[in-house]
Amino acid sequence: MSFYFAQFLTGLSSASSLFLVACGLSLIFGVTRVVNFAHGSFYMLGAYVAYALVQFVPGSILGFWGSVLAAALIVALVGVVVEILILKRIYNAPELYQLVATFGVVLLMQDAILLIFGGDDQFGPRAPGLDSVVRVFGEPIPEYDLVLIALGPIVLGALWLLLNRTRWGILVRAATLDREMVASLGVNQSWLFTTVFFLGSFLAGLGGALQLPRVSINLLMDLSIIAEAFVVVVIGGMGSIPGAFIAALLIGELNAFGVLVLPQATIVLAFVVMAVVLVIRPYGLLGKAETLAHVAGQVELPIRPASTLAKSIAGLLLIGLVVMPFLAGEFAIVLATDVLIFALFAASLHFIMSNGGMVSFGHAAYFGLGAYGAAFVIKYAGGSMELALLAAPLMAAAGALIFGWFCVRLSGVYMAMLTLAAAQIVWSTAYQWQDLTGGDDGLLGIWPSEWAKSKTAYYYLALVLCGGGILAMRRMIFSPFGYTLRGGRDNPNRTESIGINLRQHQWAAFIIAGVFAGIAGGVYVFSKGSIFPDEAAIPRSVDALVMVLLGGVQTLSGPVVGAGVFRLLEDEISRLDYWRAILGVIIISIVVIAPEGIAGFIKKIAVKAGFERNEEQAS
Amino acid sequence: MAEIMLELNEINTFYGKAHILHDLSFKVAAGEVVALLGRNGAGKTTTMRTIMQLARPQSGTVQFEGNDITRWATHKVAQAGIGYVPEERRIFGDLTVMENLEVGRQPVRDGLPAWTVEHLFELFPNLAERRDNRGKQMSGGEQQMLTIARTLMGNPKLLLLDEPSEGIAPVIVEQMAQTLLEIKAKGLTVLLSEQNLHFARIVADRAIIIEGGGAVFDSTFEDLETHPEIRDQYLSV
Ligand SMILES: Nc1ncnc2c1ncn2[C@@H]1O[C@H](COP(=O)(O)OP(=O)(O)OP(=O)(O)O)[C@@H](O)[C@H]1O
Ligand SMILES: [Mg+2]
C-alpha cells in the first residue's frame, strides 16, 4: 500500500512538471491560436541555461533558485524575440503554416543550443537544502519532489488570480474569445500577444529549469516534452488552464502506474487516453468548440485538370526520368530514387490535405508502417521483395483504418494533434518493442530481389510504383470521389445535407493516403536496406509537410516539385555542421515569404505571363 | 454647419474579389446623429467596418477630426475616439458584465463626458442587476445594452451603432431610442445603421441611404418624406 502511495506522489510531481509546460502552451494557444511547436525548445533551453548558471553558484540555496528564475526569465525574453521576429508575421496564416514555421524554430533552437552548450548529456546538481528524502509511510520520497508537487497548484492559483483579478488577465480572456472585438475596443493586440508569449515562455523555461535535479539534460528533451505537452493540452482542452492541470494529473499518474503494469508502453498509454478522450469529448475535457471566426479559414482554389502547357511539361519530365539512368551516374540514380519515393509520400499527404482539408501532422506513421510491414515479411516470414511490397500498403492501410477512424471525427488543430499522437504511437512502438523491431538498432539487411538489385533496376521499379501511385491519386482527385471530398472541405454542412456521409469519405481518403504512404515506405526500406524508428518520428512527418508547402498546397504538381527540391536541398545541406539550423531558416522563410510554395509561385508567374488561365477569374 | 468629425472620401472596399463599396462619400458633423439606411446587403456593415479599418478600403480615405485614419491599426482608430458597436453584439460570453465593461475601458478624453460604470448602470438599469452574470447568460436586449455600455466605457467622441434595434423586443426598442437620445444629449456624435425607419427617425437628424455600396440619398427625414418614391425604391418598408 505504502509503495503505491509513494508511486502516487511520484505521479504528482511529474504532473506538476508537465503542467508548468502545458499551461504555457495552452495559454499561448488560447490567445494567439498558434500551436507552438517551439514550446518544448523553450523548456529545453530553460534546462540548459539553468545548468550553466548553477555552475557559478555551487551549493547555494539562493543561487540555485536564483538560477532557476533567471533561466526562466532569459527563456521568456528569447520567446519574445521569436514572437516578434517570426510569429507576428504568421498570426493570420493557416494553422498548418504556423505549425511548420514553429517547427523551423525547433530546428533552429536545437542547433543554437548545440552550438552554445555542446551536445553532451548533462547532469545537474541536487537542489541545495532539498537533497535528501523524507519517509512517507516508510517509503523514501525525494524532498525536491514534494516541492514540485506543491508548485503545480501554486502556479495554477497564481495564473487564476492573474487571469481573473487583473485588467491584463481580463483582456487576455477577452482576446481568447474574440480578438477582433478586443481590437475594436482600443486594445493593442500585438502588445497583448507579446506579453502572453513572455509569460508562456517563462513557464516553459521554468518547467525546464526545475528538471535540473531530476533528469539528465540532453538535446532530445524538446520533442519528447512537446509531444507530452500536446497530449496534456489536447486532453485538457486547448486554451483551458484548469483543463491542462487535470490532464497533467491524469497523465502523470498514468505514467507512474502504467510503468508498473506495462513498462514498455507508457508513451502508447498516454496517446491512447488522448484518443479516447477526444472521441468522447472532441474539444478535450474543459475545452470549447472553435469559434466561428477562426474556423472560417482561407477558401482554397478549386483544382482543375492540367492545362496543355502543364501536360507537356509533365510529359517532358517523364521522358527525362525514363532516360535519366543512361545519362547520369550511380549517385544521381540513388538520389533520384529517393526523390521518387518522397514525391509519392508527399503526394499522399497532399491528397488528404488539399482535397479533404485534413491536415495530418503524423503522416510518417504510414510511411513507417509500410516500411516495417515490408521489413517484417523479409525478416520473419522469409518472404520475397514482391510479397513485402504488397505487405507494405496493407500494413499502412490497417494503421490508417484504425487511426483514421478517430482522426476524421475531429477537424483543424485537434485533428492535426491526433494524427501526431497516432504517429507517436507507431514511433514509440517501433522504439520500445525491441524483440519485433530491433528498437533503436533497427532492422538491417533488407535488400531487393535479385532482378532489382542494381541501382538502375531499382530506380525503374521505384519509378513505376511511385509514378504510378501519383497518377492513380491524380485520377481519384478528378473522380466523383474527389469532387465530393472537396465539396465537404469547402462546405461540410451542405455536403452532409444532400445525404453524403462525409466522415466515411474522409475516412476512405485517409486510408487511401495511408496506402500510398505505405508503398513509399516499402520502396524506401529496400532502397536503404534497413529501417529505424526515426522513419515514423515527428521530423519525418514534418519533412512531408515541408515538401508539400515547398511545392505549394494548392497545386497538384506541388508535392512532386517540393519533394524534388527538398531532397536535393537536404542532400546538399546535410553535409554541413549546422544543417538543422539552415533547414529551420529555410522552412521559416518559405512560410513567411512564399506561402504559395515554388509550384504556386511559378504558376502565378505563368498566369501573369498569359500561359495559363487564371482560375480565380474563371470560377 | 458645425465642424466635420468624420469624412469618407470615395471609398472602395472589397471582400476578396467582391466589390462592396463603390466610391462611397459622406460627412458627419460634430454633435450630429446620422442614420445610415439601406436594404439587406446594401453595405451598411461594411461601411462601419471600413471606418474601423476592420475592412481595409482599396482606395479612398477616411478622415476623423482632420486626421487621415485610413490604414491605421484598428485599436488606434478606437483609441482616437471612435467607438464601434457591431451588429452581432459580440459580447464576451465567458466574461461577466463587469469584466465586459472593463475590456472597453479607456482613458477619459478632454471636453467629453467621462463614462463610469455607475453612469452606465443609471443609463441601463438592467445591467446593474446582472453585473456578475456572464455575458452568455443574458437576453438579446440585455446583450445589446451591454455592448453599447461596453463601447461607451471607452469614452468615444463618435459612436458607430450597427443596427441597434435588430432582433430585440419592441418595448426594448422604445427604451433604446430614449437611451440614445440621452447619449446624444451628452454631446456624442453618432452614426447608426438601421432598417427600422421609425426608430431611425426618432433618434437621427439626417438620413443617408446606401444602395449597392454607394450613397443614393443624403438629406433630412422631412426631405425623405416628400420623396416617397425614394423610400419605396431603396428601403424595404
Ligand atoms: N465576409 C464577406 N465576404 C464576402 N462578401 C461579404 C462579406 N460580408 C458581407 N458581404 C457582402 O457584402 C455586401 C454588403 O454587406 P453588408 O453586411 O455590408 O450589408 P448590410 O447593409 O450591413 O446588410 P444587413 O442589413 O443585412 O446587415 C452583401 O452583398 C454581402 O453579401
Ligand atoms: Mg449589416
Short mmCIF file of C-alpha atoms in Angstrom, two decimals, chain A residues 164-349:
data_model
loop_
_atom_site.label_atom_id
_atom_site.label_comp_id
_atom_site.label_asym_id
_atom_site.label_seq_id
_atom_site.Cartn_x
_atom_site.Cartn_y
_atom_site.Cartn_z
CA ASN A 164 -9.36 36.76 -13.22
CA ARG A 165 -8.26 39.59 -11.00
CA THR A 166 -6.16 41.85 -13.20
CA ARG A 167 -7.02 44.00 -16.19
CA TRP A 168 -4.34 42.20 -18.16
CA GLY A 169 -6.00 38.88 -17.40
CA ILE A 170 -9.43 40.13 -18.40
CA LEU A 171 -8.02 41.40 -21.70
CA VAL A 172 -6.29 38.09 -22.31
CA ARG A 173 -9.50 36.17 -21.68
CA ALA A 174 -11.43 38.53 -23.91
CA ALA A 175 -8.84 38.11 -26.68
CA THR A 176 -9.20 34.34 -26.36
CA LEU A 177 -12.88 34.77 -27.21
CA ASP A 178 -12.86 37.47 -29.88
CA ARG A 179 -9.66 39.14 -30.97
CA GLU A 180 -11.24 41.50 -33.46
CA MET A 181 -13.67 42.86 -30.89
CA VAL A 182 -10.86 43.43 -28.43
CA ALA A 183 -9.01 45.50 -31.03
CA SER A 184 -12.20 47.42 -31.81
CA LEU A 185 -12.33 48.41 -28.16
CA GLY A 186 -8.91 50.00 -28.40
CA VAL A 187 -6.70 47.24 -27.06
CA ASN A 188 -3.34 46.77 -28.75
CA GLN A 189 -3.43 43.07 -29.51
CA SER A 190 0.09 42.99 -30.71
CA TRP A 191 1.33 44.06 -27.31
CA LEU A 192 -1.05 41.68 -25.58
CA PHE A 193 0.22 38.74 -27.63
CA THR A 194 3.81 39.60 -26.84
CA THR A 195 3.11 39.67 -23.10
CA VAL A 196 1.26 36.35 -23.33
CA PHE A 197 4.21 34.88 -25.15
CA PHE A 198 6.51 36.23 -22.47
CA LEU A 199 4.53 34.52 -19.74
CA GLY A 200 4.08 31.28 -21.68
CA SER A 201 7.77 31.01 -22.50
CA PHE A 202 8.64 31.90 -18.92
CA LEU A 203 6.59 28.95 -17.70
CA ALA A 204 8.22 26.63 -20.25
CA GLY A 205 11.66 27.83 -19.18
CA LEU A 206 10.73 27.41 -15.53
CA GLY A 207 9.49 23.90 -16.19
CA GLY A 208 12.77 23.03 -17.88
CA ALA A 209 14.98 24.67 -15.26
CA LEU A 210 13.18 22.80 -12.49
CA GLN A 211 14.11 19.49 -14.10
CA LEU A 212 17.77 20.10 -13.28
CA PRO A 213 17.87 17.90 -10.16
CA ARG A 214 15.59 15.26 -11.65
CA VAL A 215 16.68 14.17 -15.10
CA SER A 216 19.63 14.31 -17.42
CA ILE A 217 19.66 17.27 -19.76
CA ASN A 218 20.02 16.44 -23.42
CA LEU A 219 19.15 17.56 -26.91
CA LEU A 220 16.17 15.25 -27.17
CA MET A 221 14.24 16.96 -24.38
CA ASP A 222 12.41 19.31 -26.72
CA LEU A 223 10.48 16.86 -28.85
CA SER A 224 9.82 14.41 -26.06
CA ILE A 225 8.29 17.07 -23.82
CA ILE A 226 6.37 18.76 -26.61
CA ALA A 227 4.68 15.50 -27.56
CA GLU A 228 3.64 15.01 -23.94
CA ALA A 229 2.59 18.62 -23.55
CA PHE A 230 0.45 18.38 -26.69
CA VAL A 231 -1.26 15.37 -25.20
CA VAL A 232 -1.94 17.21 -21.95
CA VAL A 233 -3.20 20.35 -23.64
CA VAL A 234 -5.44 18.45 -26.02
CA ILE A 235 -6.90 16.22 -23.29
CA GLY A 236 -7.50 19.24 -21.08
CA GLY A 237 -8.99 21.27 -23.90
CA MET A 238 -6.85 23.70 -25.87
CA GLY A 239 -6.73 27.06 -24.16
CA SER A 240 -8.04 25.78 -20.82
CA ILE A 241 -5.59 26.06 -17.95
CA PRO A 242 -7.62 24.15 -15.35
CA GLY A 243 -8.10 21.54 -18.09
CA ALA A 244 -4.34 21.32 -18.52
CA PHE A 245 -4.00 20.80 -14.78
CA ILE A 246 -6.46 17.91 -14.68
CA ALA A 247 -4.94 16.37 -17.78
CA ALA A 248 -1.42 16.70 -16.35
CA LEU A 249 -2.56 14.85 -13.22
CA LEU A 250 -4.13 12.18 -15.38
CA ILE A 251 -1.02 11.68 -17.48
CA GLY A 252 1.37 11.98 -14.54
CA GLU A 253 -0.45 9.26 -12.64
CA LEU A 254 -0.96 7.18 -15.73
CA ASN A 255 2.78 7.18 -16.28
CA ALA A 256 3.56 6.45 -12.63
CA PHE A 257 1.27 3.44 -12.51
CA GLY A 258 1.50 2.46 -16.14
CA VAL A 259 5.18 1.80 -15.62
CA LEU A 260 4.25 -0.92 -13.12
CA VAL A 261 1.83 -2.66 -15.47
CA LEU A 262 3.16 -2.06 -18.96
CA PRO A 263 6.69 -0.70 -18.65
CA GLN A 264 7.23 -0.88 -22.40
CA ALA A 265 4.15 1.03 -23.36
CA THR A 266 3.94 4.19 -21.27
CA ILE A 267 4.07 6.52 -24.25
CA VAL A 268 1.46 4.48 -26.04
CA LEU A 269 -0.82 4.58 -23.00
CA ALA A 270 -0.83 8.38 -22.88
CA PHE A 271 -1.75 8.63 -26.52
CA VAL A 272 -4.45 6.00 -26.21
CA VAL A 273 -6.01 8.01 -23.39
CA MET A 274 -5.84 11.10 -25.57
CA ALA A 275 -7.56 9.38 -28.47
CA VAL A 276 -10.30 8.07 -26.20
CA VAL A 277 -10.90 11.45 -24.56
CA LEU A 278 -11.07 13.18 -27.93
CA VAL A 279 -13.60 10.77 -29.31
CA ILE A 280 -15.84 11.24 -26.27
CA ARG A 281 -15.20 14.97 -25.93
CA PRO A 282 -13.84 16.29 -29.23
CA TYR A 283 -12.60 19.51 -27.64
CA GLY A 284 -10.99 17.96 -24.59
CA LEU A 285 -12.19 17.81 -21.00
CA LEU A 286 -12.72 21.53 -20.46
CA GLY A 287 -12.26 22.88 -23.98
CA LYS A 288 -14.74 24.68 -26.17
CA ALA A 289 -15.64 24.41 -29.80
CA GLU A 290 -13.54 26.57 -32.06
CA THR A 291 -15.05 30.00 -32.51
CA LEU A 292 -16.54 30.61 -35.92
CA ALA A 293 -14.26 33.47 -36.81
CA HIS A 294 -11.39 31.10 -36.55
CA VAL A 295 -12.79 28.20 -38.49
CA ALA A 296 -13.50 30.42 -41.48
CA GLY A 297 -10.06 29.99 -42.91
CA GLN A 298 -8.84 30.59 -46.40
CA VAL A 299 -11.00 29.49 -49.28
CA GLU A 300 -8.97 27.03 -51.29
CA LEU A 301 -8.81 27.26 -55.02
CA PRO A 302 -10.71 24.65 -56.96
CA ILE A 303 -8.41 22.11 -58.51
CA ARG A 304 -8.63 21.99 -62.29
CA PRO A 305 -7.32 19.50 -64.83
CA ALA A 306 -3.87 20.33 -66.12
CA SER A 307 -3.55 22.80 -68.96
CA THR A 308 -1.84 21.80 -72.18
CA LEU A 309 1.31 23.56 -71.05
CA ALA A 310 1.38 21.73 -67.73
CA LYS A 311 0.71 18.43 -69.51
CA SER A 312 3.60 18.95 -71.90
CA ILE A 313 5.93 19.82 -69.03
CA ALA A 314 4.83 16.66 -67.20
CA GLY A 315 5.40 14.63 -70.36
CA LEU A 316 8.90 16.04 -70.79
CA LEU A 317 9.62 15.32 -67.15
CA LEU A 318 8.52 11.72 -67.57
CA ILE A 319 10.75 11.26 -70.63
CA GLY A 320 13.57 12.83 -68.67
CA LEU A 321 13.02 10.41 -65.80
CA VAL A 322 12.99 7.42 -68.12
CA VAL A 323 16.23 8.28 -69.93
CA MET A 324 17.94 9.65 -66.83
CA PRO A 325 19.86 6.43 -65.87
CA PHE A 326 21.54 6.39 -69.29
CA LEU A 327 22.98 9.81 -68.74
CA ALA A 328 23.70 10.02 -65.04
CA GLY A 329 26.00 8.23 -62.62
CA GLU A 330 25.09 5.85 -59.84
CA PHE A 331 24.97 8.57 -57.21
CA ALA A 332 22.41 10.55 -59.17
CA ILE A 333 20.34 7.43 -59.73
CA VAL A 334 20.20 6.71 -55.99
CA LEU A 335 19.26 10.29 -55.30
CA ALA A 336 16.57 10.21 -57.98
CA THR A 337 15.14 7.03 -56.44
CA ASP A 338 14.92 8.88 -53.16
CA VAL A 339 13.17 11.80 -54.80
CA LEU A 340 10.60 9.47 -56.35
CA ILE A 341 9.88 7.83 -53.01
CA PHE A 342 9.41 11.14 -51.25
CA ALA A 343 7.36 12.54 -54.10
CA LEU A 344 4.87 9.73 -53.55
CA PHE A 345 4.98 10.21 -49.79
CA ALA A 346 4.38 13.95 -50.13
CA ALA A 347 1.69 13.45 -52.77
CA SER A 348 -0.20 11.12 -50.45
CA LEU A 349 -0.18 13.78 -47.74
#
